[in-house]
CSV table of N, CA and C in Angstrom, one decimal:
chain,number,residue,atom,x,y,z
A,172,SER,N,155.4,-27.5,36.7
A,172,SER,CA,154.1,-28.0,37.0
A,172,SER,C,153.3,-28.4,35.8
A,173,VAL,N,152.3,-29.1,36.0
A,173,VAL,CA,151.5,-29.6,34.8
A,173,VAL,C,150.2,-28.9,34.8
A,174,ASN,N,149.8,-28.4,33.6
A,174,ASN,CA,148.6,-27.8,33.3
A,174,ASN,C,147.5,-28.9,33.2
A,175,PRO,N,146.6,-29.1,34.2
A,175,PRO,CA,145.7,-30.3,34.1
A,175,PRO,C,144.8,-30.2,32.9
A,176,ALA,N,144.5,-29.1,32.4
A,176,ALA,CA,143.5,-29.0,31.3
A,176,ALA,C,144.2,-29.6,30.0
A,177,THR,N,145.5,-29.3,29.8
A,177,THR,CA,146.1,-29.8,28.6
A,177,THR,C,147.1,-30.9,28.8
A,178,MET,N,147.4,-31.2,30.1
A,178,MET,CA,148.4,-32.3,30.5
A,178,MET,C,149.7,-31.9,29.9
A,179,ARG,N,150.1,-30.7,29.8
A,179,ARG,CA,151.4,-30.2,29.3
A,179,ARG,C,152.1,-29.5,30.4
A,180,LEU,N,153.4,-29.6,30.4
A,180,LEU,CA,154.3,-28.9,31.4
A,180,LEU,C,154.1,-27.4,31.2
A,181,ALA,N,153.8,-26.8,32.4
A,181,ALA,CA,153.7,-25.3,32.4
A,181,ALA,C,155.0,-24.6,32.8
A,182,GLY,N,155.9,-25.4,33.4
A,182,GLY,CA,157.2,-24.9,33.9
A,182,GLY,C,158.0,-26.0,34.5
A,183,ALA,N,159.3,-25.8,34.6
A,183,ALA,CA,160.1,-26.8,35.1
A,183,ALA,C,161.5,-26.2,35.4
A,184,SER,N,162.3,-26.9,36.2
A,184,SER,CA,163.7,-26.5,36.5
A,184,SER,C,164.5,-27.8,36.3
A,185,VAL,N,165.7,-27.7,35.9
A,185,VAL,CA,166.6,-28.8,35.7
A,185,VAL,C,167.7,-28.8,36.6
A,186,THR,N,168.0,-29.9,37.3
A,186,THR,CA,169.1,-30.0,38.2
A,186,THR,C,169.9,-31.2,37.9
A,187,ASP,N,171.2,-31.2,37.9
A,187,ASP,CA,172.0,-32.3,37.6
A,187,ASP,C,172.2,-33.2,38.9
A,188,TYR,N,172.1,-34.5,38.7
A,188,TYR,CA,172.4,-35.4,39.8
A,188,TYR,C,173.3,-36.5,39.4
A,189,LEU,N,174.1,-36.9,40.3
A,189,LEU,CA,174.9,-38.1,40.0
A,189,LEU,C,174.2,-39.3,40.6
A,190,LEU,N,173.8,-40.2,39.8
A,190,LEU,CA,173.0,-41.4,40.3
A,190,LEU,C,174.0,-42.6,40.5
A,191,GLU,N,174.0,-43.1,41.7
A,191,GLU,CA,174.8,-44.2,42.0
A,191,GLU,C,174.1,-45.5,41.6
A,192,VAL,N,174.8,-46.4,41.0
A,192,VAL,CA,174.1,-47.6,40.5
A,192,VAL,C,173.5,-48.4,41.7
A,193,THR,N,174.1,-48.4,42.8
A,193,THR,CA,173.5,-49.2,44.0
A,193,THR,C,172.3,-48.5,44.5
A,194,ARG,N,172.2,-47.2,44.4
A,194,ARG,CA,171.0,-46.5,44.9
A,194,ARG,C,169.8,-46.6,43.9
A,195,VAL,N,170.2,-46.7,42.6
A,195,VAL,CA,169.1,-46.8,41.5
A,195,VAL,C,168.5,-48.2,41.5
A,196,CYS,N,169.4,-49.2,41.7
A,196,CYS,CA,168.9,-50.6,41.5
A,196,CYS,C,168.3,-51.1,42.8
A,197,SER,N,168.7,-50.6,43.9
A,197,SER,CA,168.1,-51.1,45.2
A,197,SER,C,168.3,-50.1,46.3
A,198,GLN,N,167.5,-50.2,47.3
A,198,GLN,CA,167.5,-49.3,48.4
A,198,GLN,C,167.7,-50.0,49.7
A,199,GLY,N,168.2,-49.3,50.7
A,199,GLY,CA,168.3,-49.9,52.0
A,199,GLY,C,167.0,-49.9,52.7
A,200,PRO,N,166.9,-50.5,53.9
A,200,PRO,CA,165.7,-50.6,54.6
A,200,PRO,C,165.1,-49.2,54.9
A,201,ASP,N,163.8,-49.1,54.7
A,201,ASP,CA,163.1,-47.8,55.0
A,201,ASP,C,163.5,-46.7,54.1
A,202,GLU,N,164.1,-47.0,52.9
A,202,GLU,CA,164.5,-46.0,51.9
A,202,GLU,C,163.7,-46.2,50.6
A,203,ARG,N,163.6,-45.2,49.8
A,203,ARG,CA,163.1,-45.4,48.5
A,203,ARG,C,163.7,-44.3,47.5
A,204,ASN,N,163.7,-44.6,46.3
A,204,ASN,CA,164.2,-43.6,45.3
A,204,ASN,C,163.0,-43.2,44.4
A,205,TYR,N,163.2,-42.2,43.6
A,205,TYR,CA,162.2,-41.7,42.6
A,205,TYR,C,160.8,-41.5,43.3
A,206,HIS,N,160.8,-40.6,44.2
A,206,HIS,CA,159.6,-40.3,45.0
A,206,HIS,C,158.4,-40.0,44.1
A,207,ILE,N,158.6,-39.5,42.9
A,207,ILE,CA,157.5,-39.2,42.0
A,207,ILE,C,156.7,-40.4,41.6
A,208,PHE,N,157.4,-41.5,41.5
A,208,PHE,CA,156.6,-42.8,41.2
A,208,PHE,C,155.6,-43.1,42.3
A,209,TYR,N,156.0,-43.0,43.5
A,209,TYR,CA,155.1,-43.2,44.6
A,209,TYR,C,154.0,-42.2,44.7
A,210,GLN,N,154.4,-40.9,44.4
A,210,GLN,CA,153.4,-39.8,44.4
A,210,GLN,C,152.4,-40.0,43.3
A,211,LEU,N,152.8,-40.5,42.1
A,211,LEU,CA,151.9,-40.7,41.0
A,211,LEU,C,150.9,-41.9,41.3
A,212,THR,N,151.3,-42.7,42.2
A,212,THR,CA,150.4,-43.9,42.5
A,212,THR,C,149.7,-43.8,43.8
A,213,THR,N,149.5,-42.6,44.3
A,213,THR,CA,148.7,-42.4,45.5
A,213,THR,C,147.2,-42.4,45.0
A,214,GLU,N,146.3,-42.6,45.9
A,214,GLU,CA,144.9,-42.7,45.6
A,214,GLU,C,144.5,-41.4,44.9
A,215,GLU,N,144.9,-40.3,45.5
A,215,GLU,CA,144.6,-39.0,44.9
A,215,GLU,C,145.0,-38.8,43.5
A,216,ALA,N,146.3,-39.1,43.2
A,216,ALA,CA,146.9,-39.0,41.9
A,216,ALA,C,146.2,-39.9,40.9
A,217,LEU,N,145.9,-41.1,41.3
A,217,LEU,CA,145.3,-42.1,40.5
A,217,LEU,C,143.9,-41.6,40.0
A,218,SER,N,143.2,-40.9,40.9
A,218,SER,CA,141.8,-40.4,40.5
A,218,SER,C,141.9,-39.1,39.8
A,219,GLU,N,143.0,-38.3,40.0
A,219,GLU,CA,143.1,-37.1,39.3
A,219,GLU,C,143.7,-37.2,37.9
A,220,TYR,N,144.5,-38.2,37.7
A,220,TYR,CA,145.1,-38.4,36.4
A,220,TYR,C,144.9,-39.8,35.8
A,221,PRO,N,143.6,-40.2,35.6
A,221,PRO,CA,143.3,-41.5,35.1
A,221,PRO,C,143.9,-41.8,33.7
A,222,MET,N,144.1,-40.7,33.0
A,222,MET,CA,144.7,-40.9,31.6
A,222,MET,C,146.1,-41.4,31.6
A,223,LEU,N,146.8,-41.4,32.8
A,223,LEU,CA,148.1,-42.0,32.9
A,223,LEU,C,148.1,-43.5,33.0
A,224,LYS,N,146.9,-44.0,33.3
A,224,LYS,CA,146.7,-45.5,33.3
A,224,LYS,C,147.7,-46.2,34.3
A,225,LEU,N,147.9,-45.6,35.4
A,225,LEU,CA,148.8,-46.1,36.5
A,225,LEU,C,148.0,-47.0,37.4
A,226,ASP,N,148.6,-47.7,38.3
A,226,ASP,CA,148.0,-48.5,39.3
A,226,ASP,C,148.7,-48.3,40.6
A,227,ARG,N,148.2,-49.1,41.6
A,227,ARG,CA,148.8,-48.9,43.0
A,227,ARG,C,150.3,-49.4,42.9
A,228,PRO,N,151.1,-48.9,43.9
A,228,PRO,CA,152.5,-49.2,43.9
A,228,PRO,C,152.8,-50.7,43.9
A,229,LYS,N,152.1,-51.5,44.6
A,229,LYS,CA,152.3,-52.9,44.7
A,229,LYS,C,152.2,-53.6,43.4
A,230,LYS,N,151.7,-53.0,42.4
A,230,LYS,CA,151.5,-53.6,41.1
A,230,LYS,C,152.8,-53.5,40.3
A,231,TYR,N,153.8,-52.7,40.7
A,231,TYR,CA,155.0,-52.5,40.0
A,231,TYR,C,156.2,-53.1,40.8
A,232,ASN,N,157.0,-54.0,40.1
A,232,ASN,CA,158.1,-54.6,40.7
A,232,ASN,C,159.1,-53.7,41.4
A,233,TYR,N,159.4,-52.6,40.8
A,233,TYR,CA,160.4,-51.7,41.3
A,233,TYR,C,159.8,-51.0,42.6
A,234,LEU,N,158.6,-50.7,42.6
A,234,LEU,CA,158.0,-50.0,43.8
A,234,LEU,C,157.7,-50.9,44.9
A,235,LYS,N,157.3,-52.2,44.6
A,235,LYS,CA,156.9,-53.0,45.7
A,235,LYS,C,158.0,-53.6,46.6
A,236,ARG,N,159.2,-53.4,46.1
A,236,ARG,CA,160.4,-53.8,46.9
A,236,ARG,C,160.8,-52.9,48.0
A,237,THR,N,160.2,-51.7,48.0
A,237,THR,CA,160.6,-50.7,49.0
A,237,THR,C,159.3,-50.2,49.8
A,238,THR,N,159.6,-49.4,50.8
A,238,THR,CA,158.5,-48.9,51.6
A,238,THR,C,157.7,-47.8,50.9
A,239,PRO,N,156.4,-47.9,50.8
A,239,PRO,CA,155.7,-46.8,50.1
A,239,PRO,C,155.6,-45.5,50.9
A,240,HIS,N,155.9,-45.5,52.2
A,240,HIS,CA,155.8,-44.3,53.0
A,240,HIS,C,157.1,-44.0,53.6
A,241,VAL,N,157.5,-42.7,53.6
A,241,VAL,CA,158.7,-42.3,54.3
A,241,VAL,C,158.3,-41.4,55.5
A,242,VAL,N,158.8,-41.6,56.7
A,242,VAL,CA,158.5,-40.8,57.8
A,242,VAL,C,159.0,-39.4,57.6
A,243,GLY,N,158.1,-38.4,57.8
A,243,GLY,CA,158.5,-37.0,57.6
A,243,GLY,C,158.3,-36.5,56.2
A,244,LEU,N,157.8,-37.3,55.3
A,244,LEU,CA,157.6,-36.9,53.9
A,244,LEU,C,156.1,-37.0,53.5
A,245,ASP,N,155.5,-35.9,53.2
A,245,ASP,CA,154.1,-35.9,52.8
A,245,ASP,C,154.0,-35.9,51.3
A,246,ASP,N,153.8,-37.1,50.7
A,246,ASP,CA,153.7,-37.3,49.3
A,246,ASP,C,152.7,-36.4,48.7
A,247,ARG,N,151.5,-36.2,49.3
A,247,ARG,CA,150.5,-35.4,48.7
A,247,ARG,C,151.0,-33.9,48.6
A,248,LYS,N,151.6,-33.4,49.7
A,248,LYS,CA,152.1,-32.0,49.7
A,248,LYS,C,153.2,-31.9,48.6
A,249,GLU,N,154.1,-32.8,48.6
A,249,GLU,CA,155.3,-32.8,47.7
A,249,GLU,C,154.8,-32.9,46.2
A,250,PHE,N,153.8,-33.6,46.0
A,250,PHE,CA,153.3,-33.9,44.6
A,250,PHE,C,152.7,-32.6,44.1
A,251,HIS,N,151.9,-31.9,44.9
A,251,HIS,CA,151.2,-30.7,44.4
A,251,HIS,C,152.1,-29.5,44.8
């Protein structure tokens, strides 16, 4: 988690993943990778962390090629 006062990590866990090139470079219909990028570009995150100087998902080539919302996934809940 991130300490909002200092913007430093307060804790974390590390898990190893095998990333497939096809999944990293492109996604299938109604799929997306790297959910944190979408979560960091929600309206709530943009207003909560202006110091990150991020913008809406459609401003980023990687994010605008995929769907911003996944059925059954609550980005707000997953982010916090």
